[in-house]
Amino acid sequence: MKKMISLLLCAVLLLTCVSAFAEEKTSIEFQNRMQFSGVLPDGYKCSILSQSELTLECAVASDDPAAPRLNIYVSFNESYATINQLSDLDADSLERLKMGFSEENTVTFDTFKTDSGVDLLLVQETGDDPDFLDFYTICQGHEIELTLTAGDEAPGLALTEEQISNCLNLMRTLDILPVRG
């Protein structure tokens, strides 16, 4: 039951993080156990790409193929079964987690709390042309990774400063709400 509630909470987090320019609320249910709700920017849609009992993969993409895309991955990790949130990790576990992100890329890390209290690890590629912005958190044993990338038809792979800034502002306003039955 806790796993299902945590999946629900995580799903809400995922949909609420897609736009700084809110218009109307969108909700998506996942196996009647969780609900994503949030405001998508004009022209953006959230599509479930795959799902199983303990995993979910979504994409928040625009009708404009040059616009940035947010890929969302949720999966239960037995190693984190007793971890309710990112801040519950001890220093050694957090360092091991960071090492996994920095194996292939030169990145910087920042940890912050959203307005609703969700702890996020920001993983940002360094250099002049960052091609991804990664947000990571843990919610009741579930790893949640949100990766912002340039659109498929964007001129180059680098994210603009404006796209990065909008996404950072968006992540700070995330909200996670349980489904009331």
Backbone as ProteinMPNN parsed JSONL, in Angstrom:
{"seq_chain_A": "MKKMISLLLCAVLLLTCVSAFAEEKTSIEFQNRMQFSGVLPDGYKCSILSQSELTLECAVASDDPAAPRLNIYVSFNESYATINQLSDLDADSLERLKMGFSEENTVTFDTFKTDSGVDLLLVQETGDDPDFLDFYTICQGHEIELTLTAGDEAPGLALTEEQISNCLNLMRTLDILPVRG", "coords_chain_A": {"N_chain_A": [[0.822, -1.194, 0.0], [1.945, 1.242, 0.834], [3.811, 1.545, -1.179], [2.217, 1.964, -3.401], [0.934, 4.356, -2.737], [3.159, 5.989, -2.631], [3.96, 5.873, -5.298], [1.849, 7.198, -6.434], [2.131, 9.738, -5.275], [4.574, 10.442, -6.371], [3.931, 10.506, -9.05], [2.248, 12.711, -9.232], [4.095, 14.684, -8.699], [5.61, 14.529, -11.028], [3.971, 15.406, -13.174], [3.375, 17.991, -12.385], [5.652, 19.363, -12.792], [6.1, 20.389, -15.321], [5.673, 22.969, -16.427], [6.235, 26.467, -16.345], [4.513, 28.305, -17.134], [1.516, 28.329, -16.492], [-1.697, 27.095, -17.465], [-4.164, 25.356, -17.601], [-5.197, 22.707, -15.436], [-3.968, 19.392, -15.7], [-4.615, 15.922, -15.55], [-3.491, 12.598, -15.058], [-4.148, 9.22, -14.657], [-2.601, 6.367, -13.199], [-2.868, 3.086, -13.325], [-5.027, 3.134, -11.511], [-3.945, 3.759, -9.054], [-2.306, 5.889, -8.722], [-2.037, 9.359, -9.387], [-1.138, 11.766, -11.682], [-0.94, 15.187, -11.629], [-1.064, 18.433, -12.897], [-0.004, 21.516, -14.406], [0.319, 21.971, -17.766], [2.415, 23.509, -20.226], [1.28, 25.537, -23.003], [0.633, 23.615, -25.857], [2.0, 21.37, -24.964], [2.078, 17.911, -24.059], [1.53, 15.102, -21.939], [2.704, 11.909, -22.197], [2.325, 8.504, -21.549], [4.825, 6.264, -21.896], [5.675, 3.695, -21.225], [4.721, 1.23, -18.802], [4.666, -0.639, -15.778], [4.064, -2.84, -13.019], [5.758, -1.644, -11.102], [7.147, 0.374, -12.389], [7.4, 3.317, -14.416], [7.371, 5.181, -17.359], [7.428, 8.265, -18.845], [6.811, 10.935, -21.168], [7.029, 14.363, -21.514], [6.16, 16.4, -23.879], [6.303, 18.836, -26.502], [4.13, 20.036, -29.133], [5.716, 21.259, -30.913], [8.536, 20.198, -32.442], [11.047, 21.237, -31.954], [11.08, 22.237, -29.433], [12.01, 21.946, -25.919], [12.149, 18.754, -24.21], [10.804, 16.797, -21.604], [11.778, 14.006, -20.006], [10.564, 11.393, -18.06], [11.171, 9.163, -15.483], [10.219, 6.577, -13.381], [10.897, 4.298, -10.882], [10.76, 1.487, -8.735], [13.117, 0.824, -6.233], [14.616, -1.621, -4.534], [16.769, -1.272, -2.825], [16.326, 1.2, -1.756], [14.074, 0.914, -0.267], [13.383, 1.561, 2.359], [13.688, 4.235, 2.377], [12.25, 7.342, 2.531], [12.476, 9.875, 1.395], [14.761, 11.921, -0.514], [16.44, 13.343, 1.253], [16.712, 11.584, 3.328], [18.802, 9.906, 2.802], [22.046, 8.791, 3.814], [25.258, 10.478, 4.064], [27.287, 9.025, 2.707], [25.808, 7.339, 0.99], [24.556, 9.252, -0.594], [26.781, 10.373, -1.866], [27.673, 8.146, -3.364], [25.513, 7.905, -5.074], [25.732, 10.328, -6.499], [28.16, 9.855, -7.778], [27.416, 8.013, -9.709], [26.095, 9.626, -11.544], [28.161, 11.215, -12.447], [29.944, 9.627, -13.811], [30.004, 9.477, -16.642], [29.799, 12.087, -17.532], [30.816, 15.514, -17.054], [29.715, 17.126, -14.35], [27.764, 19.322, -12.24], [26.387, 19.58, -8.945], [23.433, 20.319, -7.145], [21.388, 20.709, -4.345], [18.065, 21.085, -3.459], [14.967, 22.188, -1.979], [11.628, 21.884, -2.927], [8.806, 24.15, -3.082], [6.732, 22.718, -1.962], [8.026, 20.949, -0.361], [9.485, 18.816, -1.447], [12.477, 17.114, -1.832], [15.065, 17.641, -4.106], [17.684, 16.581, -6.245], [19.732, 18.358, -8.232], [21.259, 17.862, -11.251], [23.591, 19.087, -13.282], [25.024, 19.468, -16.403], [28.303, 20.604, -17.052], [30.006, 23.273, -18.799], [29.983, 25.022, -21.997], [27.856, 24.316, -23.663], [25.456, 22.832, -22.435], [23.705, 19.783, -22.663], [21.753, 18.502, -21.287], [19.599, 18.545, -18.411], [19.209, 17.366, -15.285], [17.007, 16.064, -12.884], [16.641, 14.568, -9.759], [15.118, 12.427, -7.433], [13.991, 10.693, -4.486], [11.212, 8.867, -3.541], [9.551, 7.333, -1.155], [10.964, 4.846, -1.567], [11.006, 4.774, -4.309], [12.746, 5.64, -7.172], [13.005, 8.661, -8.861], [13.502, 10.202, -11.817], [13.954, 13.037, -13.709], [14.523, 14.295, -16.78], [15.583, 16.939, -18.657], [15.842, 17.684, -22.003], [17.039, 18.923, -25.175], [14.763, 19.566, -27.886], [13.841, 17.183, -30.477], [14.195, 18.295, -33.009], [15.623, 20.569, -32.502], [17.804, 23.383, -32.985], [20.806, 22.279, -32.754], [22.075, 20.561, -29.833], [22.242, 21.75, -27.385], [20.842, 23.143, -24.423], [19.11, 26.189, -23.889], [19.89, 29.112, -21.9], [17.548, 30.309, -21.014], [15.682, 28.175, -21.186], [16.769, 26.443, -19.283], [16.613, 28.043, -16.964], [13.791, 28.426, -16.795], [13.016, 25.778, -16.343], [14.27, 25.221, -13.883], [12.907, 27.033, -12.213], [10.377, 25.952, -12.426], [10.696, 23.396, -11.244], [11.022, 24.085, -8.596], [8.46, 24.668, -7.861], [7.054, 22.34, -7.637], [4.489, 20.013, -6.718], [3.233, 17.482, -4.648], [0.623, 15.342, -4.338], [-1.494, 13.156, -2.531], [-3.765, 10.624, -3.747], [-7.129, 10.828, -3.084], [-9.411, 8.535, -1.9]], "CA_chain_A": [[0.0, 0.0, 0.0], [2.839, 2.401, 0.869], [4.432, 1.674, -2.496], [1.237, 2.532, -4.318], [0.756, 5.758, -2.38], [4.362, 6.715, -3.045], [3.902, 6.016, -6.751], [0.882, 8.26, -6.684], [2.755, 11.007, -4.926], [5.623, 10.707, -7.359], [3.294, 10.832, -10.322], [1.803, 14.097, -9.143], [5.328, 15.463, -8.846], [6.069, 14.521, -12.407], [3.148, 16.25, -14.052], [3.364, 19.389, -11.981], [6.943, 19.991, -13.078], [6.296, 20.592, -16.749], [5.516, 24.3, -17.007], [6.215, 27.669, -15.521], [3.447, 29.14, -17.687], [0.353, 27.492, -16.265], [-2.999, 27.477, -18.014], [-5.194, 24.555, -16.962], [-4.664, 21.512, -14.794], [-4.083, 18.131, -16.415], [-4.436, 14.763, -14.678], [-3.361, 11.28, -15.674], [-4.126, 8.146, -13.664], [-1.757, 5.215, -13.485], [-3.36, 1.847, -12.731], [-5.944, 3.476, -10.421], [-3.233, 3.88, -7.789], [-1.632, 7.168, -8.639], [-2.519, 10.368, -10.318], [-0.279, 12.9, -11.979], [-1.724, 16.367, -11.987], [-0.271, 19.641, -13.001], [-0.322, 22.413, -15.506], [1.239, 21.848, -18.894], [2.445, 24.702, -21.075], [0.571, 25.423, -24.281], [1.247, 22.748, -26.852], [2.673, 20.22, -24.351], [1.262, 16.769, -23.647], [2.236, 14.049, -21.214], [2.379, 10.592, -22.749], [2.923, 7.354, -20.878], [5.514, 5.45, -22.894], [5.617, 2.31, -20.749], [4.414, 1.102, -17.386], [4.502, -1.971, -15.219], [3.636, -2.759, -11.628], [6.622, -0.784, -10.301], [7.883, 1.352, -13.193], [6.633, 4.195, -15.283], [8.165, 6.062, -18.203], [6.58, 9.262, -19.498], [7.46, 12.04, -21.87], [6.276, 15.6, -21.611], [6.716, 16.952, -25.114], [5.532, 19.866, -27.189], [3.799, 19.817, -30.54], [6.86, 21.815, -31.642], [9.642, 19.257, -32.263], [12.273, 21.933, -31.551], [10.947, 22.621, -28.025], [12.603, 20.969, -25.003], [11.348, 17.586, -23.831], [11.073, 16.303, -20.264], [11.6, 12.559, -19.897], [10.305, 11.069, -16.663], [11.34, 7.741, -15.179], [9.927, 6.215, -11.999], [11.061, 2.861, -10.668], [10.995, 1.078, -7.356], [14.451, 0.283, -6.003], [14.615, -2.326, -3.25], [17.821, -0.684, -1.982], [15.787, 2.401, -1.125], [12.737, 0.573, 0.23], [13.124, 2.237, 3.633], [13.972, 5.665, 2.199], [11.043, 8.084, 2.179], [12.813, 11.006, 0.537], [16.181, 12.082, -0.807], [17.16, 13.819, 2.438], [16.91, 10.467, 4.254], [20.049, 9.205, 2.475], [23.226, 9.239, 4.551], [26.228, 11.178, 3.214], [27.967, 8.064, 1.829], [24.862, 6.91, -0.051], [24.368, 10.379, -1.508], [27.998, 10.477, -2.681], [27.638, 7.047, -4.341], [24.5, 8.291, -6.056], [26.326, 11.374, -7.334], [29.2, 9.248, -8.617], [26.745, 7.399, -10.851], [25.798, 10.667, -12.526], [29.373, 11.858, -12.96], [30.814, 8.659, -14.488], [30.094, 9.724, -18.08], [29.731, 13.517, -17.835], [31.297, 16.449, -16.047], [28.474, 17.726, -13.867], [27.703, 19.949, -10.928], [25.225, 19.148, -8.18], [22.807, 21.246, -6.22], [20.248, 20.09, -3.682], [17.129, 22.089, -2.984], [13.637, 21.718, -1.595], [10.561, 22.604, -3.619], [7.884, 24.858, -2.196], [5.887, 21.746, -1.266], [8.848, 20.124, 0.511], [10.133, 17.702, -2.143], [13.916, 17.275, -1.996], [15.541, 17.3, -5.444], [19.093, 16.711, -6.582], [19.892, 18.91, -9.571], [22.495, 17.431, -11.898], [23.713, 19.952, -14.456], [26.253, 19.309, -17.17], [29.085, 21.832, -17.118], [30.486, 23.611, -20.133], [29.267, 26.064, -22.729], [26.677, 23.789, -24.35], [24.859, 21.701, -21.714], [22.643, 19.166, -23.461], [20.715, 17.939, -20.427], [19.43, 19.002, -17.046], [18.628, 16.191, -14.651], [16.499, 16.197, -11.525], [16.535, 13.23, -9.195], [14.64, 12.36, -6.064], [13.499, 9.399, -4.015], [9.928, 9.0, -2.866], [9.129, 6.064, -0.569], [11.618, 3.726, -2.231], [10.954, 4.92, -5.765], [13.639, 6.617, -7.778], [12.335, 9.485, -9.86], [14.466, 10.99, -12.572], [13.344, 13.909, -14.705], [15.628, 14.774, -17.603], [15.235, 17.919, -19.677], [16.746, 17.663, -23.154], [16.594, 19.726, -26.315], [13.822, 18.879, -28.766], [14.416, 16.372, -31.556], [14.552, 19.13, -34.157], [16.204, 21.826, -32.028], [19.073, 23.715, -33.652], [21.852, 21.877, -31.813], [21.584, 19.806, -28.688], [22.392, 22.515, -26.152], [19.704, 23.846, -23.85], [19.379, 27.616, -23.723], [19.824, 29.606, -20.519], [16.138, 30.534, -20.702], [15.066, 26.868, -20.946], [17.283, 25.952, -17.999], [16.031, 28.883, -15.921], [12.367, 28.083, -16.681], [12.891, 24.451, -15.748], [14.628, 25.342, -12.467], [11.779, 27.67, -11.532], [9.296, 24.975, -12.439], [10.973, 22.346, -10.269], [10.824, 24.625, -7.252], [7.028, 24.775, -7.582], [6.433, 21.012, -7.688], [3.564, 19.641, -5.661], [2.899, 16.056, -4.629], [-0.631, 15.161, -3.612], [-2.02, 11.788, -2.55], [-5.111, 10.443, -4.276], [-8.134, 10.609, -2.028], [-10.349, 7.561, -2.428]], "C_chain_A": [[0.869, 1.263, 0.0], [3.478, 2.633, -0.491], [3.471, 2.335, -3.473], [1.005, 4.014, -4.022], [1.961, 6.562, -2.827], [4.406, 6.882, -4.556], [2.947, 7.14, -7.132], [1.485, 9.622, -6.406], [3.806, 11.402, -5.946], [5.021, 11.123, -8.699], [2.811, 12.277, -10.341], [2.993, 15.03, -9.321], [5.708, 15.6, -10.306], [5.256, 15.43, -13.308], [3.183, 17.717, -13.666], [4.638, 20.108, -12.356], [7.118, 20.393, -14.523], [6.131, 22.017, -17.249], [5.569, 25.41, -15.981], [5.092, 28.594, -15.978], [2.136, 28.357, -17.651], [-0.893, 28.035, -16.944], [-4.114, 26.668, -17.371], [-4.592, 23.246, -16.476], [-4.964, 20.262, -15.61], [-3.847, 16.994, -15.433], [-4.347, 13.492, -15.504], [-3.31, 10.25, -14.558], [-3.27, 6.996, -14.146], [-2.257, 4.035, -12.674], [-4.231, 2.087, -11.494], [-5.265, 3.608, -9.065], [-2.526, 5.212, -7.642], [-2.196, 8.11, -9.677], [-1.464, 11.458, -10.445], [-1.208, 14.077, -12.236], [-0.824, 17.583, -11.96], [-0.672, 20.421, -14.225], [0.755, 22.287, -16.57], [1.254, 23.142, -19.688], [1.66, 24.469, -22.36], [1.345, 24.525, -25.23], [1.965, 21.54, -26.286], [1.662, 19.159, -23.945], [2.141, 15.799, -22.882], [1.761, 12.712, -21.757], [3.068, 9.519, -21.93], [3.512, 6.464, -21.958], [5.518, 3.979, -22.516], [5.314, 2.32, -19.259], [4.316, -0.362, -17.011], [4.051, -1.784, -13.778], [4.449, -1.724, -10.839], [7.407, 0.246, -11.1], [6.934, 2.152, -14.069], [7.619, 5.037, -16.076], [7.207, 6.965, -18.964], [7.441, 10.25, -20.261], [6.506, 13.222, -21.87], [6.899, 16.349, -22.776], [5.738, 17.938, -25.738], [5.144, 19.394, -28.583], [4.93, 20.321, -31.433], [8.068, 20.905, -31.417], [10.968, 19.916, -31.889], [12.249, 22.33, -30.07], [11.562, 21.554, -27.119], [11.611, 19.879, -24.617], [11.772, 17.17, -22.432], [10.755, 14.816, -20.237], [11.534, 12.203, -18.42], [10.385, 9.56, -16.475], [11.075, 7.532, -13.694], [10.126, 4.717, -11.88], [11.312, 2.584, -9.198], [12.376, 0.456, -7.272], [14.474, -0.319, -4.606], [15.657, -1.757, -2.293], [17.319, 0.535, -1.218], [14.413, 2.155, -0.492], [12.389, 1.293, 1.531], [13.372, 3.745, 3.561], [12.699, 6.375, 1.742], [11.312, 9.242, 1.238], [14.323, 11.129, 0.428], [16.98, 12.482, 0.427], [17.373, 12.726, 3.48], [18.185, 9.684, 3.966], [21.175, 9.711, 3.365], [24.233, 9.817, 3.556], [26.924, 10.232, 2.246], [27.058, 7.612, 0.687], [24.632, 8.019, -1.068], [25.588, 10.547, -2.411], [28.051, 9.372, -3.733], [26.636, 7.347, -5.449], [25.066, 9.333, -7.02], [27.385, 10.804, -8.268], [28.592, 8.596, -9.852], [26.425, 8.405, -11.943], [27.057, 11.22, -13.179], [30.325, 10.894, -13.658], [31.03, 8.999, -15.955], [30.144, 11.201, -18.448], [30.387, 14.321, -16.719], [30.089, 17.268, -15.619], [28.702, 18.458, -12.551], [26.411, 19.492, -10.263], [24.726, 20.283, -7.305], [21.628, 20.502, -5.61], [19.343, 21.212, -3.195], [15.78, 21.456, -2.694], [12.602, 22.552, -2.34], [9.664, 23.293, -2.599], [7.005, 23.897, -1.401], [6.699, 20.76, -0.431], [9.518, 18.931, -0.136], [11.618, 18.02, -2.301], [14.322, 16.804, -3.382], [17.047, 17.47, -5.519], [19.143, 17.195, -8.021], [21.254, 18.486, -10.088], [22.584, 18.216, -13.197], [25.068, 19.746, -15.111], [26.979, 20.648, -17.228], [29.545, 22.081, -18.545], [29.592, 24.638, -20.794], [27.95, 25.587, -23.331], [26.071, 22.6, -23.61], [23.704, 21.106, -22.515], [21.606, 18.446, -22.612], [20.726, 18.635, -19.076], [18.661, 17.889, -16.366], [18.178, 16.532, -13.236], [16.263, 14.79, -11.004], [15.988, 13.355, -7.783], [14.248, 10.929, -5.74], [12.205, 9.673, -3.273], [9.472, 7.611, -2.436], [9.648, 4.864, -1.35], [11.633, 3.79, -3.741], [11.937, 5.994, -6.213], [12.857, 7.357, -8.854], [13.405, 10.333, -10.522], [13.721, 11.746, -13.662], [14.484, 14.542, -15.487], [15.11, 15.705, -18.69], [16.287, 17.872, -20.771], [16.181, 18.572, -24.243], [15.628, 18.898, -27.158], [14.53, 18.151, -29.891], [14.878, 17.206, -32.742], [15.088, 20.498, -33.734], [17.492, 22.111, -32.788], [20.232, 23.455, -32.688], [21.237, 21.175, -30.625], [21.598, 20.595, -27.391], [21.073, 23.146, -25.728], [20.078, 25.314, -23.697], [19.305, 27.985, -22.244], [18.371, 29.815, -20.096], [15.423, 29.213, -20.4], [15.5, 26.307, -19.595], [16.66, 26.729, -16.848], [14.553, 28.565, -15.707], [12.176, 26.74, -15.999], [13.234, 24.48, -14.257], [13.496, 25.981, -11.673], [10.606, 26.715, -11.404], [9.488, 23.917, -11.36], [10.759, 22.831, -8.843], [9.343, 24.701, -6.881], [6.312, 23.424, -7.613], [5.53, 20.773, -6.492], [3.283, 18.155, -5.778], [1.673, 15.89, -3.753], [-1.07, 13.708, -3.661], [-3.413, 11.754, -3.17], [-6.037, 10.148, -3.109], [-9.192, 9.674, -2.58], [-11.639, 7.494, -1.769]], "O_chain_A": [[0.591, 2.223, -0.719], [3.667, 3.775, -0.909], [3.875, 3.172, -4.28], [0.892, 4.827, -4.94], [1.823, 7.674, -3.338], [4.843, 7.922, -5.049], [3.217, 7.926, -8.04], [1.36, 10.546, -7.21], [3.905, 12.567, -6.333], [5.555, 11.991, -9.389], [2.95, 12.976, -11.345], [2.901, 16.044, -10.014], [6.087, 16.68, -10.758], [5.822, 16.153, -14.128], [3.038, 18.591, -14.52], [4.711, 21.333, -12.253], [8.238, 20.719, -14.916], [6.425, 22.271, -18.418], [5.013, 25.298, -14.888], [4.758, 29.556, -15.287], [1.708, 27.795, -18.659], [-1.123, 29.243, -16.999], [-4.941, 27.235, -16.657], [-3.613, 22.747, -17.03], [-6.063, 20.095, -16.14], [-2.971, 17.09, -14.573], [-5.035, 13.333, -16.512], [-2.524, 10.384, -13.62], [-3.22, 6.688, -15.337], [-2.081, 3.999, -11.456], [-4.171, 1.317, -10.536], [-5.935, 3.575, -8.033], [-2.183, 5.611, -6.529], [-2.751, 7.701, -10.697], [-0.969, 11.994, -9.453], [-2.17, 13.953, -12.994], [0.052, 17.724, -11.107], [-1.565, 20.029, -14.976], [1.942, 22.472, -16.304], [0.225, 23.806, -19.814], [1.411, 23.327, -22.748], [2.559, 24.659, -25.384], [2.499, 20.742, -27.057], [0.541, 19.468, -23.54], [3.34, 15.686, -23.14], [0.565, 12.422, -21.772], [4.263, 9.615, -21.65], [2.795, 5.97, -22.828], [5.382, 3.112, -23.379], [5.609, 3.284, -18.552], [3.935, -1.208, -17.82], [3.695, -0.676, -13.374], [3.896, -1.009, -10.003], [8.259, 0.932, -10.536], [5.832, 1.718, -14.405], [8.592, 5.547, -15.523], [6.292, 6.493, -19.64], [8.642, 10.374, -20.021], [5.324, 13.086, -22.187], [8.013, 16.863, -22.681], [4.527, 17.874, -25.527], [5.749, 18.475, -29.137], [5.085, 19.869, -32.568], [8.581, 20.847, -30.3], [11.921, 19.219, -31.541], [13.278, 22.715, -29.515], [11.632, 20.386, -27.501], [10.397, 20.065, -24.691], [12.959, 17.185, -22.108], [9.607, 14.413, -20.421], [12.356, 12.66, -17.626], [9.759, 8.788, -17.201], [11.64, 8.228, -12.851], [9.591, 3.949, -12.68], [11.989, 3.348, -8.51], [12.763, -0.339, -8.127], [14.364, 0.399, -3.612], [15.45, -1.759, -1.079], [17.837, 0.86, -0.15], [13.678, 3.104, -0.216], [11.222, 1.602, 1.775], [13.276, 4.444, 4.57], [12.14, 6.05, 0.694], [10.485, 9.561, 0.383], [15.066, 10.512, 1.192], [18.095, 11.997, 0.619], [18.139, 12.92, 4.424], [18.611, 8.88, 4.794], [21.261, 10.906, 3.646], [24.073, 9.662, 2.346], [27.135, 10.585, 1.085], [27.501, 7.516, -0.457], [24.525, 7.757, -2.266], [25.441, 10.833, -3.599], [28.434, 9.627, -4.875], [26.891, 7.071, -6.622], [24.887, 9.217, -8.233], [27.493, 11.226, -9.419], [29.192, 8.624, -10.926], [26.476, 8.079, -13.129], [27.026, 11.646, -14.334], [31.414, 11.302, -14.061], [32.137, 8.826, -16.466], [30.5, 11.534, -19.578], [30.495, 13.859, -15.583], [29.51, 18.008, -16.416], [29.692, 18.24, -11.853], [25.466, 19.074, -10.931], [25.501, 21.093, -6.797], [20.947, 19.744, -6.301], [19.81, 22.176, -2.589], [15.497, 20.334, -3.112], [12.692, 23.779, -2.377], [9.762, 23.04, -1.398], [6.579, 24.219, -0.292], [6.134, 19.833, 0.148], [10.078, 18.096, 0.574], [11.979, 19.068, -2.837], [13.968, 15.699, -3.794], [17.612, 18.39, -4.927], [18.652, 16.52, -8.926], [22.276, 18.721, -9.443], [21.766, 18.041, -14.099], [26.113, 19.835, -14.467], [26.36, 21.693, -17.428], [29.477, 21.192, -19.394], [28.583, 25.067, -20.234], [27.023, 26.381, -23.492], [26.156, 21.471, -24.095], [22.83, 21.831, -22.99], [20.677, 17.843, -23.15], [21.723, 19.227, -18.663], [17.581, 17.508, -16.818], [18.889, 17.206, -12.49], [15.749, 13.928, -11.718], [16.346, 14.267, -7.038], [14.184, 10.07, -6.619], [12.12, 10.603, -2.471], [9.053, 6.807, -3.269], [8.884, 3.983, -1.743], [12.226, 2.926, -4.387], [11.946, 7.11, -5.693], [12.142, 6.751, -9.651], [14.121, 11.085, -9.861], [12.958, 11.164, -14.433], [15.316, 15.247, -14.917], [14.303, 15.311, -19.532], [17.48, 18.004, -20.501], [15.005, 18.935, -24.227], [15.678, 17.668, -27.139], [15.675, 18.459, -30.221], [15.853, 16.853, -33.407], [15.023, 21.463, -34.495], [18.194, 21.183, -33.19], [20.59, 24.326, -31.896], [20.02, 21.194, -30.436], [21.023, 20.156, -26.396], [20.295, 23.618, -26.557], [21.229, 25.642, -23.408], [18.726, 27.254, -21.44], [18.007, 29.532, -18.954], [14.639, 29.143, -19.454], [14.685, 25.759, -18.853], [16.225, 26.134, -15.862], [14.106, 28.446, -14.566], [11.279, 26.581, -15.171], [12.56, 23.832, -13.456], [13.164, 25.52, -10.581], [9.927, 26.685, -10.377], [8.545, 23.58, -10.642], [10.355, 22.054, -7.977], [9.011, 24.791, -5.699], [5.082, 23.381, -7.614], [5.782, 21.27, -5.395], [3.115, 17.632, -6.879], [1.681, 16.249, -2.576], [-1.025, 13.086, -4.723], [-4.147, 12.74, -3.12], [-5.741, 9.31, -2.257], [-9.808, 9.967, -3.605], [-12.49, 6.693, -2.158]]}, "name": "protein", "num_of_chains": 1, "seq": "MKKMISLLLCAVLLLTCVSAFAEEKTSIEFQNRMQFSGVLPDGYKCSILSQSELTLECAVASDDPAAPRLNIYVSFNESYATINQLSDLDADSLERLKMGFSEENTVTFDTFKTDSGVDLLLVQETGDDPDFLDFYTICQGHEIELTLTAGDEAPGLALTEEQISNCLNLMRTLDILPVRG"}
